[in-house]
Amino acid sequence: MLTRIDHIGIACFDLDKTVDFYRATYGFEVFHSEVNEEQGVREAMLKINETSDGGASYLQLLEPTREDSAVGKWLAKNGEGVHHIAFGTEDVDGDASDIREKGVRVLYDEPRTGSMGSRITFLHPKDCHGVLTELVTSRADH
């Protein structure tokens, strides 16, 4: 069962400059940052609030580390902006299976490692009314 909006992913050309904008404009601070080599991105998670299920909601700022990454290709085509929306779930495997049975393409056969050690998968945007959708099971200590 999907429990919350986990994060909204925003693709950007310059992560540091974009972080500075969100800090100066809205007062958001970086909760976590990392480089995800598998996904080819450098990212910063800005915590917006805590949620009733013990999780949190974030803005995820994504800068590609290579042009051939999914985010790099997306930026080249679309420019900066909202890249995806992610919903939190306690069981990414089960929810992905249930959603797949409803005819929605799940992009990974097995969930992969995402931000802060989470388990993630994506749903095809053509099956989700043009929105790239991520399912996230957070690591227990986040």
PDB file of C-alpha atoms in Angstrom:
ATOM      1  CA  MET A   1       0.000   0.000   0.000  1.00  0.00           C
ATOM      2  CA  LEU A   2       1.357   3.402  -0.945  1.00  0.00           C
ATOM      3  CA  THR A   3       1.603   5.533   2.186  1.00  0.00           C
ATOM      4  CA  ARG A   4       2.904   8.973   1.214  1.00  0.00           C
ATOM      5  CA  ILE A   5       4.649  11.120  -1.341  1.00  0.00           C
ATOM      6  CA  ASP A   6       8.223  10.135  -0.526  1.00  0.00           C
ATOM      7  CA  HIS A   7       9.860  12.704  -2.791  1.00  0.00           C
ATOM      8  CA  ILE A   8       9.674  14.714  -5.954  1.00  0.00           C
ATOM      9  CA  GLY A   9      12.757  14.351  -8.144  1.00  0.00           C
ATOM     10  CA  ILE A  10      14.009  17.515  -9.831  1.00  0.00           C
ATOM     11  CA  ALA A  11      16.654  17.272 -12.548  1.00  0.00           C
ATOM     12  CA  CYS A  12      19.220  20.080 -12.615  1.00  0.00           C
ATOM     13  CA  PHE A  13      22.410  21.006 -14.440  1.00  0.00           C
ATOM     14  CA  ASP A  14      24.260  22.326 -11.348  1.00  0.00           C
ATOM     15  CA  LEU A  15      23.427  20.647  -8.042  1.00  0.00           C
ATOM     16  CA  ASP A  16      25.251  23.166  -5.836  1.00  0.00           C
ATOM     17  CA  LYS A  17      23.568  26.147  -7.500  1.00  0.00           C
ATOM     18  CA  THR A  18      20.155  24.466  -7.241  1.00  0.00           C
ATOM     19  CA  VAL A  19      20.679  23.609  -3.553  1.00  0.00           C
ATOM     20  CA  ASP A  20      21.629  27.247  -2.943  1.00  0.00           C
ATOM     21  CA  PHE A  21      18.362  28.368  -4.592  1.00  0.00           C
ATOM     22  CA  TYR A  22      16.188  26.100  -2.413  1.00  0.00           C
ATOM     23  CA  ARG A  23      18.112  27.116   0.715  1.00  0.00           C
ATOM     24  CA  ALA A  24      17.915  30.868   0.022  1.00  0.00           C
ATOM     25  CA  THR A  25      14.351  30.875  -1.301  1.00  0.00           C
ATOM     26  CA  TYR A  26      12.571  28.383   0.964  1.00  0.00           C
ATOM     27  CA  GLY A  27      14.986  27.715   3.812  1.00  0.00           C
ATOM     28  CA  PHE A  28      15.326  24.008   2.941  1.00  0.00           C
ATOM     29  CA  GLU A  29      18.541  22.317   4.049  1.00  0.00           C
ATOM     30  CA  VAL A  30      20.270  19.236   2.700  1.00  0.00           C
ATOM     31  CA  PHE A  31      19.335  16.203   4.781  1.00  0.00           C
ATOM     32  CA  HIS A  32      21.472  13.756   2.787  1.00  0.00           C
ATOM     33  CA  SER A  33      23.684  13.808  -0.286  1.00  0.00           C
ATOM     34  CA  GLU A  34      25.378  11.061  -2.263  1.00  0.00           C
ATOM     35  CA  VAL A  35      26.606   9.938  -5.649  1.00  0.00           C
ATOM     36  CA  ASN A  36      24.694   6.968  -7.061  1.00  0.00           C
ATOM     37  CA  GLU A  37      27.080   5.448  -9.604  1.00  0.00           C
ATOM     38  CA  GLU A  38      24.516   2.912 -10.840  1.00  0.00           C
ATOM     39  CA  GLN A  39      22.012   5.669 -11.648  1.00  0.00           C
ATOM     40  CA  GLY A  40      24.724   8.096 -12.818  1.00  0.00           C
ATOM     41  CA  VAL A  41      23.653  10.974 -10.568  1.00  0.00           C
ATOM     42  CA  ARG A  42      24.867  13.209  -7.797  1.00  0.00           C
ATOM     43  CA  GLU A  43      21.949  14.046  -5.560  1.00  0.00           C
ATOM     44  CA  ALA A  44      20.807  16.018  -2.559  1.00  0.00           C
ATOM     45  CA  MET A  45      17.743  15.166  -0.491  1.00  0.00           C
ATOM     46  CA  LEU A  46      16.055  18.197   1.089  1.00  0.00           C
ATOM     47  CA  LYS A  47      13.692  17.156   3.883  1.00  0.00           C
ATOM     48  CA  ILE A  48      10.392  18.988   3.747  1.00  0.00           C
ATOM     49  CA  ASN A  49       8.516  17.354   6.621  1.00  0.00           C
ATOM     50  CA  GLU A  50       7.948  14.232   8.698  1.00  0.00           C
ATOM     51  CA  THR A  51       4.950  12.052   7.827  1.00  0.00           C
ATOM     52  CA  SER A  52       2.414  10.196   9.946  1.00  0.00           C
ATOM     53  CA  ASP A  53       3.795   6.781   8.950  1.00  0.00           C
ATOM     54  CA  GLY A  54       7.237   7.593  10.376  1.00  0.00           C
ATOM     55  CA  GLY A  55       8.744   8.528   7.015  1.00  0.00           C
ATOM     56  CA  ALA A  56       9.412  11.914   5.521  1.00  0.00           C
ATOM     57  CA  SER A  57       8.799  13.879   2.342  1.00  0.00           C
ATOM     58  CA  TYR A  58      11.734  15.268   0.379  1.00  0.00           C
ATOM     59  CA  LEU A  59      12.771  17.163  -2.705  1.00  0.00           C
ATOM     60  CA  GLN A  60      15.425  15.131  -4.481  1.00  0.00           C
ATOM     61  CA  LEU A  61      17.729  17.270  -6.598  1.00  0.00           C
ATOM     62  CA  LEU A  62      19.517  15.270  -9.310  1.00  0.00           C
ATOM     63  CA  GLU A  63      22.568  16.266 -11.333  1.00  0.00           C
ATOM     64  CA  PRO A  64      23.819  13.702 -13.867  1.00  0.00           C
ATOM     65  CA  THR A  65      27.409  12.507 -13.500  1.00  0.00           C
ATOM     66  CA  ARG A  66      27.435  11.315 -17.102  1.00  0.00           C
ATOM     67  CA  GLU A  67      25.520  12.267 -20.234  1.00  0.00           C
ATOM     68  CA  ASP A  68      24.298   8.720 -20.905  1.00  0.00           C
ATOM     69  CA  SER A  69      22.520   8.393 -17.544  1.00  0.00           C
ATOM     70  CA  ALA A  70      18.716   8.453 -17.525  1.00  0.00           C
ATOM     71  CA  VAL A  71      18.736  11.894 -15.891  1.00  0.00           C
ATOM     72  CA  GLY A  72      21.420  13.151 -18.282  1.00  0.00           C
ATOM     73  CA  LYS A  73      19.363  12.091 -21.302  1.00  0.00           C
ATOM     74  CA  TRP A  74      16.211  13.556 -19.785  1.00  0.00           C
ATOM     75  CA  LEU A  75      17.917  16.915 -19.110  1.00  0.00           C
ATOM     76  CA  ALA A  76      19.267  17.063 -22.673  1.00  0.00           C
ATOM     77  CA  LYS A  77      15.744  16.578 -24.022  1.00  0.00           C
ATOM     78  CA  ASN A  78      13.649  18.528 -21.495  1.00  0.00           C
ATOM     79  CA  GLY A  79      15.886  20.900 -19.557  1.00  0.00           C
ATOM     80  CA  GLU A  80      15.655  21.409 -15.818  1.00  0.00           C
ATOM     81  CA  GLY A  81      12.469  20.587 -13.959  1.00  0.00           C
ATOM     82  CA  VAL A  82      10.366  17.904 -12.326  1.00  0.00           C
ATOM     83  CA  HIS A  83      11.716  14.516 -13.368  1.00  0.00           C
ATOM     84  CA  HIS A  84       9.560  12.112 -11.320  1.00  0.00           C
ATOM     85  CA  ILE A  85       7.314  11.608  -8.324  1.00  0.00           C
ATOM     86  CA  ALA A  86       8.004   8.883  -5.768  1.00  0.00           C
ATOM     87  CA  PHE A  87       5.515   7.181  -3.499  1.00  0.00           C
ATOM     88  CA  GLY A  88       6.574   5.540  -0.256  1.00  0.00           C
ATOM     89  CA  THR A  89       5.588   1.955   0.471  1.00  0.00           C
ATOM     90  CA  GLU A  90       6.470  -0.610   3.106  1.00  0.00           C
ATOM     91  CA  ASP A  91       6.758  -3.298   0.394  1.00  0.00           C
ATOM     92  CA  VAL A  92       8.165  -2.159  -2.931  1.00  0.00           C
ATOM     93  CA  ASP A  93       8.263  -5.763  -4.207  1.00  0.00           C
ATOM     94  CA  GLY A  94       4.627  -6.487  -3.397  1.00  0.00           C
ATOM     95  CA  ASP A  95       3.284  -3.160  -4.622  1.00  0.00           C
ATOM     96  CA  ALA A  96       5.295  -3.372  -7.857  1.00  0.00           C
ATOM     97  CA  SER A  97       3.901  -6.861  -8.445  1.00  0.00           C
ATOM     98  CA  ASP A  98       0.321  -5.723  -7.778  1.00  0.00           C
ATOM     99  CA  ILE A  99       0.717  -2.731 -10.085  1.00  0.00           C
ATOM    100  CA  ARG A 100       2.314  -4.900 -12.809  1.00  0.00           C
ATOM    101  CA  GLU A 101      -0.743  -7.201 -12.645  1.00  0.00           C
ATOM    102  CA  LYS A 102      -2.893  -4.146 -13.431  1.00  0.00           C
ATOM    103  CA  GLY A 103      -1.061  -3.697 -16.740  1.00  0.00           C
ATOM    104  CA  VAL A 104       1.445  -1.009 -15.764  1.00  0.00           C
ATOM    105  CA  ARG A 105       5.008  -1.622 -16.926  1.00  0.00           C
ATOM    106  CA  VAL A 106       7.489  -1.842 -14.044  1.00  0.00           C
ATOM    107  CA  LEU A 107      10.919  -0.840 -15.327  1.00  0.00           C
ATOM    108  CA  TYR A 108      13.083  -3.105 -13.125  1.00  0.00           C
ATOM    109  CA  ASP A 109      12.544  -6.847 -12.687  1.00  0.00           C
ATOM    110  CA  GLU A 110      14.009  -6.540  -9.183  1.00  0.00           C
ATOM    111  CA  PRO A 111      14.123  -3.340  -7.100  1.00  0.00           C
ATOM    112  CA  ARG A 112      17.462  -1.521  -7.048  1.00  0.00           C
ATOM    113  CA  THR A 113      19.282   0.506  -4.431  1.00  0.00           C
ATOM    114  CA  GLY A 114      18.190   4.133  -4.250  1.00  0.00           C
ATOM    115  CA  SER A 115      18.907   7.143  -2.048  1.00  0.00           C
ATOM    116  CA  MET A 116      19.886   6.540   1.551  1.00  0.00           C
ATOM    117  CA  GLY A 117      19.925   2.762   1.053  1.00  0.00           C
ATOM    118  CA  SER A 118      16.273   2.555  -0.006  1.00  0.00           C
ATOM    119  CA  ARG A 119      14.854  -0.066  -2.381  1.00  0.00           C
ATOM    120  CA  ILE A 120      13.290   1.405  -5.525  1.00  0.00           C
ATOM    121  CA  THR A 121      11.652   0.668  -8.824  1.00  0.00           C
ATOM    122  CA  PHE A 122      10.062   2.844 -11.494  1.00  0.00           C
ATOM    123  CA  LEU A 123       6.800   2.670 -13.427  1.00  0.00           C
ATOM    124  CA  HIS A 124       6.735   3.529 -17.112  1.00  0.00           C
ATOM    125  CA  PRO A 125       5.524   7.117 -17.672  1.00  0.00           C
ATOM    126  CA  LYS A 126       3.454   6.119 -20.714  1.00  0.00           C
ATOM    127  CA  ASP A 127       1.369   3.906 -18.417  1.00  0.00           C
ATOM    128  CA  CYS A 128       1.093   6.635 -15.734  1.00  0.00           C
ATOM    129  CA  HIS A 129      -0.329   9.519 -17.786  1.00  0.00           C
ATOM    130  CA  GLY A 130       3.087  10.913 -18.668  1.00  0.00           C
ATOM    131  CA  VAL A 131       4.533  10.836 -15.151  1.00  0.00           C
ATOM    132  CA  LEU A 132       7.652   8.802 -14.373  1.00  0.00           C
ATOM    133  CA  THR A 133       6.660   7.226 -11.057  1.00  0.00           C
ATOM    134  CA  GLU A 134       8.973   5.691  -8.481  1.00  0.00           C
ATOM    135  CA  LEU A 135       8.082   3.295  -5.662  1.00  0.00           C
ATOM    136  CA  VAL A 136      10.337   3.538  -2.586  1.00  0.00           C
ATOM    137  CA  THR A 137      10.805   1.404   0.501  1.00  0.00           C
ATOM    138  CA  SER A 138      12.974   3.442   2.852  1.00  0.00           C
ATOM    139  CA  ARG A 139      15.719   1.856   4.886  1.00  0.00           C
ATOM    140  CA  ALA A 140      14.489   1.336   8.453  1.00  0.00           C
ATOM    141  CA  ASP A 141      16.872   3.877  10.032  1.00  0.00           C
ATOM    142  CA  HIS A 142      15.720   6.761   7.770  1.00  0.00           C
TER     143      HIS A 142
END
